[in-house]
PDB file of C-alpha atoms in Angstrom:
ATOM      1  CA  UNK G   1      -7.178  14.632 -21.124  1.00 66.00           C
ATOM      2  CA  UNK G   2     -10.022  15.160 -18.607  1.00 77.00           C
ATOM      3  CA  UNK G   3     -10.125  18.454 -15.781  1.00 80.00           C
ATOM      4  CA  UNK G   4      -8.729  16.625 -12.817  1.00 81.00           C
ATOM      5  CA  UNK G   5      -5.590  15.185 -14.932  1.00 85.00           C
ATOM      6  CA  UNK G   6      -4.977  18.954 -15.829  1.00 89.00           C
ATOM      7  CA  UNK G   7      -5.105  19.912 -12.473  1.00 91.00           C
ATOM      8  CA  UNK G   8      -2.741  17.287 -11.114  1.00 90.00           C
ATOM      9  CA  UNK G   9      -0.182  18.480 -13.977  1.00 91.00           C
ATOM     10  CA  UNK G  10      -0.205  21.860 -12.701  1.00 91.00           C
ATOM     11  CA  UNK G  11      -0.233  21.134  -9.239  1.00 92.00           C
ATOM     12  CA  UNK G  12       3.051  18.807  -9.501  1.00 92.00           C
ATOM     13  CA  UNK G  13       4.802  21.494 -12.383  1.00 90.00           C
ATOM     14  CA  UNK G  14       4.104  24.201  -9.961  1.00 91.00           C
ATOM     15  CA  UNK G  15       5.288  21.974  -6.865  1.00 90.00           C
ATOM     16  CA  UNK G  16       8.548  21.629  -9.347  1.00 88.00           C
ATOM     17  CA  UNK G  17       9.030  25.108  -9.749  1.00 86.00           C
ATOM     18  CA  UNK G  18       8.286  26.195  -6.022  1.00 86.00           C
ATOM     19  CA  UNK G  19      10.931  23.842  -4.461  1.00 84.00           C
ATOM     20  CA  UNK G  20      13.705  24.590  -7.440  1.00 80.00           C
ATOM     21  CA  UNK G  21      13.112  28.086  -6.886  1.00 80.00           C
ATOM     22  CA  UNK G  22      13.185  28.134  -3.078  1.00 74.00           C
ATOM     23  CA  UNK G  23      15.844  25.674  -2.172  1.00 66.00           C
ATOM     24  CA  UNK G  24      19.679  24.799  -2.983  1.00 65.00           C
ATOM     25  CA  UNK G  25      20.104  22.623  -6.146  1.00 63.00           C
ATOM     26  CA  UNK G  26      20.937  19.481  -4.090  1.00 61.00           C
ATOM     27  CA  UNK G  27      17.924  19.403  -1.791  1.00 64.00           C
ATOM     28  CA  UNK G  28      14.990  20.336  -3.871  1.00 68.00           C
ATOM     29  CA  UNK G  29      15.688  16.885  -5.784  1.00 79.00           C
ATOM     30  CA  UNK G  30      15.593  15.246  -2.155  1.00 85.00           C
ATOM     31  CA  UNK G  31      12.148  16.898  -0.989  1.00 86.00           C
ATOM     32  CA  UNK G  32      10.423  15.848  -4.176  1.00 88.00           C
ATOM     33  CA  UNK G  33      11.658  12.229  -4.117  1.00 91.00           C
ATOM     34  CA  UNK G  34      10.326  11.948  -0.419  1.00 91.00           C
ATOM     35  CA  UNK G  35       6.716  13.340  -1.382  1.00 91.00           C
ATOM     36  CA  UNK G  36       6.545  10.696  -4.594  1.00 92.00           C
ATOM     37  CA  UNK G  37       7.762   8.395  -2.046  1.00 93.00           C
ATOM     38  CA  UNK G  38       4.636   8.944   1.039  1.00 92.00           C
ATOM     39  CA  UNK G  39       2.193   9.544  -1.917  1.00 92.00           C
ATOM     40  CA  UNK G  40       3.073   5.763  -3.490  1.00 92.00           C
ATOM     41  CA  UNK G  41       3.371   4.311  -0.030  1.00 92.00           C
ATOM     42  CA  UNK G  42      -0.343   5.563   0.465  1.00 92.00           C
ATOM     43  CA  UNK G  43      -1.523   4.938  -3.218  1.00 91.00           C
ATOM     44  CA  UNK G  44      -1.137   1.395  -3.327  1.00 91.00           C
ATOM     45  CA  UNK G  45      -2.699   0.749   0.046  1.00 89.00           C
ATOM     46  CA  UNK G  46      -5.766   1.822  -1.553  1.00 89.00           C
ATOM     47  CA  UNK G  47      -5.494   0.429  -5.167  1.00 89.00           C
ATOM     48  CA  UNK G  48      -4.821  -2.987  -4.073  1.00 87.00           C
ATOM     49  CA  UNK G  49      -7.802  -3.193  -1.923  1.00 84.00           C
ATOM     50  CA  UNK G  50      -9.884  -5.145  -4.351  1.00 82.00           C
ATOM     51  CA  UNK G  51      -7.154  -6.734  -5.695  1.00 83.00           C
ATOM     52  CA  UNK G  52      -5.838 -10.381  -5.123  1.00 81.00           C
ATOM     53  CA  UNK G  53      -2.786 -11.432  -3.864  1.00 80.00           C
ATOM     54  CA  UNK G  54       0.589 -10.652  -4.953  1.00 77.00           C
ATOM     55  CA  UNK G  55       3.524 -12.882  -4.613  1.00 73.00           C
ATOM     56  CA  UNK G  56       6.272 -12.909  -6.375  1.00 82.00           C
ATOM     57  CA  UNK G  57       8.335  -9.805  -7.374  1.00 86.00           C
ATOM     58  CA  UNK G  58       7.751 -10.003 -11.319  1.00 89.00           C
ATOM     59  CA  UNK G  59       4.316  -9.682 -10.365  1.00 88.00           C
ATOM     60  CA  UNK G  60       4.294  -6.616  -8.038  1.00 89.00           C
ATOM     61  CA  UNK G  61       6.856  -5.411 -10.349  1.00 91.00           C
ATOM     62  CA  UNK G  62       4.055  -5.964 -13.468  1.00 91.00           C
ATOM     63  CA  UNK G  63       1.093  -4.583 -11.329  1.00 90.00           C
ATOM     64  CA  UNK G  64       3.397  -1.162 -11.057  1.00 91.00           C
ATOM     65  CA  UNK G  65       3.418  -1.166 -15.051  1.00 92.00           C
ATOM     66  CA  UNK G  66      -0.034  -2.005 -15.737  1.00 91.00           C
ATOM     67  CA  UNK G  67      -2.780  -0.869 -12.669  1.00 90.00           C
ATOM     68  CA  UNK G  68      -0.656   1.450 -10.906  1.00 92.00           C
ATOM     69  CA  UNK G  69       0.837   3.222 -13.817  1.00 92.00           C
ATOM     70  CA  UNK G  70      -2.869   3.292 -15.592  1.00 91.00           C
ATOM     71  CA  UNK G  71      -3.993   4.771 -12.120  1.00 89.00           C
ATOM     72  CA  UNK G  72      -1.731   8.052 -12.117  1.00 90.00           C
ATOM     73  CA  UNK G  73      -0.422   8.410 -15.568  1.00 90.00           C
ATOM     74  CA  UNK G  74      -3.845   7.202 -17.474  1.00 89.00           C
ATOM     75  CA  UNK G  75      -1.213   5.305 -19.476  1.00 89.00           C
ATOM     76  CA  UNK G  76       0.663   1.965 -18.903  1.00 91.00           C
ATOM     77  CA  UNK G  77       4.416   1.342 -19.011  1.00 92.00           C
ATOM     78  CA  UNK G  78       5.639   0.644 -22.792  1.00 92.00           C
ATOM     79  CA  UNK G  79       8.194  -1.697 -21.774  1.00 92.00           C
ATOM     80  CA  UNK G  80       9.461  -3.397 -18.772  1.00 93.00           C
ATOM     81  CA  UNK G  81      12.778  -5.297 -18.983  1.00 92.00           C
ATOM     82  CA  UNK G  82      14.632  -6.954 -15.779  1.00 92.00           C
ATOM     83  CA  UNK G  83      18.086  -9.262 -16.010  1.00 91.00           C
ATOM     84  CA  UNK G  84      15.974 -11.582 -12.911  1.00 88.00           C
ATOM     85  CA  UNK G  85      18.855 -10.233 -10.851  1.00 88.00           C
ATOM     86  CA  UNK G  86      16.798  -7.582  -9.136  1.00 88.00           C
ATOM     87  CA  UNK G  87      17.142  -4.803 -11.646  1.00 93.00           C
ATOM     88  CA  UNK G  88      14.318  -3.635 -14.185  1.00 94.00           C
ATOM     89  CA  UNK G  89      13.906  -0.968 -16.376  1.00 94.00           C
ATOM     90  CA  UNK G  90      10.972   0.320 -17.067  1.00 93.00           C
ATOM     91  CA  UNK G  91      10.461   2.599 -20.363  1.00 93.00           C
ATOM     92  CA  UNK G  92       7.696   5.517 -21.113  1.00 92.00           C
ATOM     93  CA  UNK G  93       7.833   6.288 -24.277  1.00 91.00           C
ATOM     94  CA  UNK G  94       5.438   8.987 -23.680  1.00 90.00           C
ATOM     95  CA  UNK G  95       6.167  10.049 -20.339  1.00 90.00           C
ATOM     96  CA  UNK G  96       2.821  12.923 -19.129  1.00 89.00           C
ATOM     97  CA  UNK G  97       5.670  15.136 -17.628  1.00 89.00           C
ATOM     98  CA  UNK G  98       7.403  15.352 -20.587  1.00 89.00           C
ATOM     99  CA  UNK G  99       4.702  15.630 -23.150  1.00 85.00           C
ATOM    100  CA  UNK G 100       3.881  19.379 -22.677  1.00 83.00           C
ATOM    101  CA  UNK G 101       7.850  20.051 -22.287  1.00 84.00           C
ATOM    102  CA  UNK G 102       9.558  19.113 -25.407  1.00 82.00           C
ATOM    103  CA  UNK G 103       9.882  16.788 -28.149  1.00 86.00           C
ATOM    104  CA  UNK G 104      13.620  16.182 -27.851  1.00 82.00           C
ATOM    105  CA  UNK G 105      16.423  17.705 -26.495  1.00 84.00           C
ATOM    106  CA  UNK G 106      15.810  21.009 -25.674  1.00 85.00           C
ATOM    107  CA  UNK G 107      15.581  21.578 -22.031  1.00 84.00           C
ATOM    108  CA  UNK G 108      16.870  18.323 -21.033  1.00 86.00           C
ATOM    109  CA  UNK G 109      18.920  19.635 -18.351  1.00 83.00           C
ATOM    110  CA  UNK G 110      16.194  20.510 -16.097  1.00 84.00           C
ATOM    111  CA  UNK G 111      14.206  17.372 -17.153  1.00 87.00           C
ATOM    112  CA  UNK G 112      15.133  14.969 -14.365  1.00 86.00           C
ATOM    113  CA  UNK G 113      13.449  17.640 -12.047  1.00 87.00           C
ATOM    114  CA  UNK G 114       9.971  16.719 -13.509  1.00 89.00           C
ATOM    115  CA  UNK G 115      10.491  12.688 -13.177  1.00 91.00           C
ATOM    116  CA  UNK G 116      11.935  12.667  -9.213  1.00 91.00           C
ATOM    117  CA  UNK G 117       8.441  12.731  -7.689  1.00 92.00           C
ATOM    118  CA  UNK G 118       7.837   9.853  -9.986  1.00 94.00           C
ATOM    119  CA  UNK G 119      11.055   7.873  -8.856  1.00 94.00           C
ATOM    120  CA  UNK G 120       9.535   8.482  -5.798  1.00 94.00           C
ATOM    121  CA  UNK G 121       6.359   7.404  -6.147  1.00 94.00           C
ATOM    122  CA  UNK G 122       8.020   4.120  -7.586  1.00 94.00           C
ATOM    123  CA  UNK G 123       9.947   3.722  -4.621  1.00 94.00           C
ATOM    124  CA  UNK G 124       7.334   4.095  -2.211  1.00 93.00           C
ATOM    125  CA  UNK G 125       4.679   1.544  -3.702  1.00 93.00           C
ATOM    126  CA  UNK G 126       7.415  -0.992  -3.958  1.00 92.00           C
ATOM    127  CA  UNK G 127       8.367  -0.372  -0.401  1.00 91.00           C
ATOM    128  CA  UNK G 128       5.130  -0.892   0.963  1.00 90.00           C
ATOM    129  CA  UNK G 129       4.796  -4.116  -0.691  1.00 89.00           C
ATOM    130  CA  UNK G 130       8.439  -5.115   1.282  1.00 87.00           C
ATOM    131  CA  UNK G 131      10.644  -4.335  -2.091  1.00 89.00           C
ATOM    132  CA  UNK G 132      13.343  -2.055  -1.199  1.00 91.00           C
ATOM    133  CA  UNK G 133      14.690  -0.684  -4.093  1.00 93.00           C
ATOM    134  CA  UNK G 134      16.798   2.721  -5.663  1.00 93.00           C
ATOM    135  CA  UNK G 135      15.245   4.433  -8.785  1.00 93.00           C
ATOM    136  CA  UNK G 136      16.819   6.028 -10.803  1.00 93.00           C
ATOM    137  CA  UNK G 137      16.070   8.129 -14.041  1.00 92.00           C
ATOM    138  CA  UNK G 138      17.585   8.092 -17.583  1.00 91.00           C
ATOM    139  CA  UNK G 139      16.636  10.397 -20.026  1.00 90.00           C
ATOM    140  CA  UNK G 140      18.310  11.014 -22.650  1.00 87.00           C
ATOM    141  CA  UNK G 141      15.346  11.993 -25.379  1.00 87.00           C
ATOM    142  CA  UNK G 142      11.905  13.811 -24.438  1.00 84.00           C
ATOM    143  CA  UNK G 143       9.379  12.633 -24.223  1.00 87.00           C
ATOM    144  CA  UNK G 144      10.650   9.242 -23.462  1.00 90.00           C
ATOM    145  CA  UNK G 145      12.306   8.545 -19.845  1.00 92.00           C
ATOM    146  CA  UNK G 146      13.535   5.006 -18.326  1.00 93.00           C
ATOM    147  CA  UNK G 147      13.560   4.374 -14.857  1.00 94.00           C
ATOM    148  CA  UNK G 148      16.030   2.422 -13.200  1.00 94.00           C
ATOM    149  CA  UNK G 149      14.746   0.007  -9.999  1.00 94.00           C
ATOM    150  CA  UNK G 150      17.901  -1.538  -8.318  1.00 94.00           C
ATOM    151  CA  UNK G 151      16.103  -3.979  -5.644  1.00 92.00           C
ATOM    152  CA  UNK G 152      17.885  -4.034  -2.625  1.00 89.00           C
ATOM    153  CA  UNK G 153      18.490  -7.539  -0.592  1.00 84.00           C
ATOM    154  CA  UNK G 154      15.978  -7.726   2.217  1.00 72.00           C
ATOM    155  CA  UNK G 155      16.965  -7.079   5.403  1.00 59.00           C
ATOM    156  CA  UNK G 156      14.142  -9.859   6.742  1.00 51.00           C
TER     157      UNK G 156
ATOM    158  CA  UNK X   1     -21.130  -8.453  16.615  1.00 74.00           C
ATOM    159  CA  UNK X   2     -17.380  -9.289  17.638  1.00 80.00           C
ATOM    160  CA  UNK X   3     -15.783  -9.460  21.323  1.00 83.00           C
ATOM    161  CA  UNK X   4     -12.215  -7.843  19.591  1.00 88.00           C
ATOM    162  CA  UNK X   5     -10.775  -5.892  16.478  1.00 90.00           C
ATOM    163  CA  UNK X   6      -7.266  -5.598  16.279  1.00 91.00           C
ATOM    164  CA  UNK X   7      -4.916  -4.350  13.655  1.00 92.00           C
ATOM    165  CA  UNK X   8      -1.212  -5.542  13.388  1.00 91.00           C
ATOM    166  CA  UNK X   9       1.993  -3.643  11.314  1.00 89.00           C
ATOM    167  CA  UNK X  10       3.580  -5.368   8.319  1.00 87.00           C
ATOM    168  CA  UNK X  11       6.281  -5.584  11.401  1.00 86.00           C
ATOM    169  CA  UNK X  12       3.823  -7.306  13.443  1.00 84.00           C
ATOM    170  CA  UNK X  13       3.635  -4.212  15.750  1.00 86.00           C
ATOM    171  CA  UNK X  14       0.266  -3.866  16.918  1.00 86.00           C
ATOM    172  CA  UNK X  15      -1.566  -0.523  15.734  1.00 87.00           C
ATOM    173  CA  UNK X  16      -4.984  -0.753  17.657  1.00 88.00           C
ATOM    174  CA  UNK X  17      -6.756  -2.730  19.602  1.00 87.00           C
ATOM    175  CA  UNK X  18     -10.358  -2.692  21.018  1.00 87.00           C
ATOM    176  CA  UNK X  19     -12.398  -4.679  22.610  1.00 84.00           C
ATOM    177  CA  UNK X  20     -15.755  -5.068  23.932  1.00 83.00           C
ATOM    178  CA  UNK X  21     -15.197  -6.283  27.872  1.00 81.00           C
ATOM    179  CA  UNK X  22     -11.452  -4.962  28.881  1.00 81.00           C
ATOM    180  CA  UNK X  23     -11.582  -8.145  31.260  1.00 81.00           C
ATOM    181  CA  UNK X  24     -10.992 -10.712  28.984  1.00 81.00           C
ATOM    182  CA  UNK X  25      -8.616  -7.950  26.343  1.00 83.00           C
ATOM    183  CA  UNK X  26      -5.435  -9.800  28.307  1.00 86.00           C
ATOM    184  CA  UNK X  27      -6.378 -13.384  27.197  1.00 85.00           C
ATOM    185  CA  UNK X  28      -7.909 -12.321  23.682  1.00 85.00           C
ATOM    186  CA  UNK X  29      -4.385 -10.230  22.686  1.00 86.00           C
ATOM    187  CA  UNK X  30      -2.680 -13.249  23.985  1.00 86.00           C
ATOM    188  CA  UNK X  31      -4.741 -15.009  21.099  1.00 86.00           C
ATOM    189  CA  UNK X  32      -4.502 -12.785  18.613  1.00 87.00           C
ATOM    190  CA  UNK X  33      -0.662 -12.631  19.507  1.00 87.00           C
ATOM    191  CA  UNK X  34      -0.830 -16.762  18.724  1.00 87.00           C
ATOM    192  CA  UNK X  35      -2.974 -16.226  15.577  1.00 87.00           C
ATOM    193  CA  UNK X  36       0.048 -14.273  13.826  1.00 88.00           C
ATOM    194  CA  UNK X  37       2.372 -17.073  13.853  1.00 86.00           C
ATOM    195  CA  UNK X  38      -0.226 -18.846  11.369  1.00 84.00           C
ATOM    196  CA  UNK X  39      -0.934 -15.795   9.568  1.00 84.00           C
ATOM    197  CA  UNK X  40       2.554 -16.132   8.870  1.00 83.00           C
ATOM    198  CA  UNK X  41       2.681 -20.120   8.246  1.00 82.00           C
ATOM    199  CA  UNK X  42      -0.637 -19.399   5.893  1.00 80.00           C
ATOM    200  CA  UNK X  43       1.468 -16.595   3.568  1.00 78.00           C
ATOM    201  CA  UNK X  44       4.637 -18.510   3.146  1.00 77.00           C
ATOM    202  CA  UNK X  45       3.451 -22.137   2.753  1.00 70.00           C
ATOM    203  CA  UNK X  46       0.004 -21.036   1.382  1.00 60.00           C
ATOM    204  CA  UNK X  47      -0.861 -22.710  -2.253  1.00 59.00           C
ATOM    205  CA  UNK X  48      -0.705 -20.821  -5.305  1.00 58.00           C
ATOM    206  CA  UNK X  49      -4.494 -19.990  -5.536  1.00 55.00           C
ATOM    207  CA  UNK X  50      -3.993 -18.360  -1.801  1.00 62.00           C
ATOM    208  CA  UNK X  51      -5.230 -15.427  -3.436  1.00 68.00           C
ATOM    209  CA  UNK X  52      -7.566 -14.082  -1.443  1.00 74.00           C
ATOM    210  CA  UNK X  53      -7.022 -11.208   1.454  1.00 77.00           C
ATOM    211  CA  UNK X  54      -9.473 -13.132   4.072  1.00 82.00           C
ATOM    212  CA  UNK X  55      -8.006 -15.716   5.309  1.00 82.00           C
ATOM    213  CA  UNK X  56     -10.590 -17.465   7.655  1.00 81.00           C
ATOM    214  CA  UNK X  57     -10.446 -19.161  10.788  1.00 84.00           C
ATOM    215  CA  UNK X  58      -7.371 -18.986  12.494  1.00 83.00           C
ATOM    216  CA  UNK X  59      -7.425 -19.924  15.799  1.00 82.00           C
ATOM    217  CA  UNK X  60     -10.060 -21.283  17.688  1.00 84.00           C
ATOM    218  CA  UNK X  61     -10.121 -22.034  21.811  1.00 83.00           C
ATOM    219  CA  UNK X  62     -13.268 -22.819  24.232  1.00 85.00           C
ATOM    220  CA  UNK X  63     -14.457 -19.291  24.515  1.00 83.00           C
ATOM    221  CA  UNK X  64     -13.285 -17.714  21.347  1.00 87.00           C
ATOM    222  CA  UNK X  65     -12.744 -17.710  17.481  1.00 88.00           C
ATOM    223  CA  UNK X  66     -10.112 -15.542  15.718  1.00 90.00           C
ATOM    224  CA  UNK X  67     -10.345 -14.661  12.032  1.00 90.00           C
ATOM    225  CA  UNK X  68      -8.009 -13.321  10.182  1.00 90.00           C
ATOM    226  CA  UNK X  69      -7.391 -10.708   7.296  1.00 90.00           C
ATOM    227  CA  UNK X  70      -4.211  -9.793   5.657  1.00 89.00           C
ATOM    228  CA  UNK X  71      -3.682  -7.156   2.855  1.00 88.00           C
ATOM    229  CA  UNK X  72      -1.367  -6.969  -0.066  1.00 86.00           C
ATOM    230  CA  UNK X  73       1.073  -4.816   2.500  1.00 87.00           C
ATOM    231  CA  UNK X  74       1.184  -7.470   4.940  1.00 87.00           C
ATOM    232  CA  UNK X  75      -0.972  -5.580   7.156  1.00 90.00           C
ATOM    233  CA  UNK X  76      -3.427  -8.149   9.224  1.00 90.00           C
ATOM    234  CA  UNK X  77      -7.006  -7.422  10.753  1.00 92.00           C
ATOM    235  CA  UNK X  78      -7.951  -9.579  13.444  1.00 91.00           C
ATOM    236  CA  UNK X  79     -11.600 -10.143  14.529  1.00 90.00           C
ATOM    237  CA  UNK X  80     -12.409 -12.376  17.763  1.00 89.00           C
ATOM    238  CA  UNK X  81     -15.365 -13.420  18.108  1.00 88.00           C
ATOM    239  CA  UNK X  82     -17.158 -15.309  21.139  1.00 85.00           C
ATOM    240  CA  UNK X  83     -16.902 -19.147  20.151  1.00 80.00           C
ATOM    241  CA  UNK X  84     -21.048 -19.477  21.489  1.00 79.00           C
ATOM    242  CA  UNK X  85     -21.996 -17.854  18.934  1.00 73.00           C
ATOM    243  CA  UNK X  86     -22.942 -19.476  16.052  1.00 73.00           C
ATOM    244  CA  UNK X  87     -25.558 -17.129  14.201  1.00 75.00           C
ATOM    245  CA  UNK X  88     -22.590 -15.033  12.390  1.00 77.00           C
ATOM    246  CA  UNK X  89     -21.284 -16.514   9.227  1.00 82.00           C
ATOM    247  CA  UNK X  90     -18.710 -17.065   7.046  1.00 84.00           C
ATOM    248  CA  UNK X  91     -20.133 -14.070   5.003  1.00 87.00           C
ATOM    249  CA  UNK X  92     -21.084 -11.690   8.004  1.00 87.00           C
ATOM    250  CA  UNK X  93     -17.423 -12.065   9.250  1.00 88.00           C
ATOM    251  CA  UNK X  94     -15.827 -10.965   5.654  1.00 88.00           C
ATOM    252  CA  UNK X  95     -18.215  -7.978   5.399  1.00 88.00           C
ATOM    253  CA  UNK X  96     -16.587  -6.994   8.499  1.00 88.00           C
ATOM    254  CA  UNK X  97     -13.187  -7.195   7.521  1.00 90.00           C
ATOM    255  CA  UNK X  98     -13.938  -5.616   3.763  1.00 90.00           C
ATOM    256  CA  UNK X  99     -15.485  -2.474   6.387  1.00 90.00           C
ATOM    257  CA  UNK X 100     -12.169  -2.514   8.592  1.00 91.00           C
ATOM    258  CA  UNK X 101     -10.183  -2.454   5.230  1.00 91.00           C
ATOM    259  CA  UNK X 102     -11.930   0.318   3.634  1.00 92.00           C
ATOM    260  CA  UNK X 103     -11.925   2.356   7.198  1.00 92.00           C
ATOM    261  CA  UNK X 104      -7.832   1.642   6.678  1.00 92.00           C
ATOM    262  CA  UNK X 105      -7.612   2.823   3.368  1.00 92.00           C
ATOM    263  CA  UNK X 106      -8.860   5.907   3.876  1.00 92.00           C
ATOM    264  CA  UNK X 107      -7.013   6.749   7.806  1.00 92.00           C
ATOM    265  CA  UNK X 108      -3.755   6.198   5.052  1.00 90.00           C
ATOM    266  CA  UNK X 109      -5.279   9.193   2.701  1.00 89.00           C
ATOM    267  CA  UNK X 110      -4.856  11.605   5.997  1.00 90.00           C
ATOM    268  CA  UNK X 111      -1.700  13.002   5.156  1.00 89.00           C
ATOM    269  CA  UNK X 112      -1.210  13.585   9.034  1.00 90.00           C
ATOM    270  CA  UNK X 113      -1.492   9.960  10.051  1.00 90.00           C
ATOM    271  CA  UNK X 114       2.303   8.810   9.612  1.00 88.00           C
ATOM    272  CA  UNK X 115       2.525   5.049   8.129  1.00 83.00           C
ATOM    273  CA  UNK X 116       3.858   3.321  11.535  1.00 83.00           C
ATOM    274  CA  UNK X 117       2.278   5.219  14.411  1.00 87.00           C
ATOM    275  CA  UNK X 118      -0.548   4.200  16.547  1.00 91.00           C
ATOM    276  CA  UNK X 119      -3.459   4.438  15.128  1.00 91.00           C
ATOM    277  CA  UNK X 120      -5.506   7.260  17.253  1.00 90.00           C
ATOM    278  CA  UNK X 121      -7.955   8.405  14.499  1.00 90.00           C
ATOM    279  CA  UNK X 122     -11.730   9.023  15.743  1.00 91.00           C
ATOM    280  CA  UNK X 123     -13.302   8.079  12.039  1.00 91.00           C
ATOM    281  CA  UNK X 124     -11.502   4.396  12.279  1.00 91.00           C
ATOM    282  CA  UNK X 125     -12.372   4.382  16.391  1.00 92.00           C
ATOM    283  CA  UNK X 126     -16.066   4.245  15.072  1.00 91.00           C
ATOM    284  CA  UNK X 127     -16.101   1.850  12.293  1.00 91.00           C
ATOM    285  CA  UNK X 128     -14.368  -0.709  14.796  1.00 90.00           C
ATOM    286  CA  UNK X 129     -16.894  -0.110  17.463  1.00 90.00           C
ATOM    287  CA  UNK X 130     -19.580  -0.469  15.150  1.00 89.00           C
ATOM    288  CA  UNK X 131     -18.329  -3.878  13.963  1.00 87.00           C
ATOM    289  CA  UNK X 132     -17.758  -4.724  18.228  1.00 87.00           C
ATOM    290  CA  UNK X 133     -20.785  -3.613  18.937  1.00 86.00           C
ATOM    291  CA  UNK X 134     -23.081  -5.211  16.228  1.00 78.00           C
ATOM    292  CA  UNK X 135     -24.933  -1.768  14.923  1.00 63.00           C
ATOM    293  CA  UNK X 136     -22.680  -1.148  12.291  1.00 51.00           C
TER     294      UNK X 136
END
């Protein structure tokens, strides 16, 4: 793990730990969510400048797994499942967040704290490419976590 | 060296505009305002190996030529350029849009710019009137 990945872990544990500490239970989740969400929205403007053209959904939905995830988490998704109705799931086995936390379930209450900015961060690259979508997070063993994207019918 | 840079929203809002003689900026926007519908016709009926972000000539009329550029976000670049002039190529007009992009990517890495607003940023100002005014 090089310097700047360590510093990015700290940064996002210690944004964790400000917000929980500071607000009410309910709105530090809320907060968190909408900074993932502004940082994807930016990131993928700038990772898919050299990139071609996306078209369908699977694709966008395969460029999250593989370039984006590769981009933040140095890692790609394990495994990315969808019924072609608009849902996928997308599995970690070795989620970053998680790695330094625990290897199973101790602390898994406060877990879902560490994986909202990255629901968020889902959220927001898939909206910028004109996917609107819910993600959710199931986690029911550290280190492994499973996002949930429901794709929502476009308005257009 | 272009006549007009413009840059239109995923919602086809536009988010700046400038332009080298404000007398003709009516007629060119009204151009650029044509251009999007086959922007638009290009994405949805475009083959499968429409892969590329530049998509070329657009729109051409007596006086001017409008190329355009969409990203993977749906956000389009339009450059006008004055239809006499026939030294700038193909290649010239892409290196253009590849300098508008980059100037883009990084205006969205200001945390105070807010995705949707006007764009009023000073950095991207200069890039554009460097491509308008042929120093660049």
């Amino acid at each position: 793990m090089s310097a700047e990945d360590v510093l990015f872990d700290m940064l996002h544990s210690e944004i964790v730990s400000y917000l929980v500490s500071k607000s009410a239970e309910d709105e530090d989740i809320s907060i968190l969510e909408h900074l993932g969400y502004s940082c994807g929205w930016r990131l993928i403007e700038r990772i898919t400048k050299e990139l071609p053209r996306y078209k369908e959904e699977l694709d966008i939905l395969k460029f999250i797994c593989t370039d984006f995830w590769s981009c933040v988490y140095k890692k790609q998704v394990d495994n990315l499942r969808t019924n072609h109705q608009g849902v996928y799931v997308l599995h970690d086995n070795e989620f970053r967040f998680f790695s330094k936390l625990s290897n199973g379930t101790q602390y898994l209450k406060s877990a879902p704290k560490y994986a909202t900015f990255t629901c968020g961060l889902i959220r927001g690259a898939l909206e910028n490419f004109g996917i609107s979508s819910i993600v959710t997070v199931e986690i029911s063993r550290m280190p492994l976590c499973k996002f949930n994207i429901q794709v929502l019918p476009s308005s257009s | 060296m272009a006549l007009c840079v413009a840059v239109v929203s995923k919602e086809n809002a536009p988010k700046y505009v400038a332009s080298l003689n404000p007398e003709d900026e009516l007629q060119i926007q009204y151009e650029i305002h044509s251009s999007i519908d086959f922007v638009e016709e290009k994405l949805k009926t475009g083959k499968k190996d429409m892969r590329e972000l530049y998509l070329g000539l657009l729109y051409s009329t007596e006086n001017h030529k409008v190329y355009g550029y969409v990203t993977n976000t749906k956000v389009k670049f339009f450059v006008v350029i004055d239809s006499s002039n026939l030294l700038l190529r193909d290649n010239e007009i892409r290196f253009m849009f590849r300098k508008l992009h980059t100037a883009y990517t990084d205006l969205m890495c200001n945390p105070f710019y807010i995705p949707g607003d006007y764009i009023t940023s000073e950095n991207f100002d200069k890039v554009a009137r460097g491509i308008l005014t042929g120093n660049s």
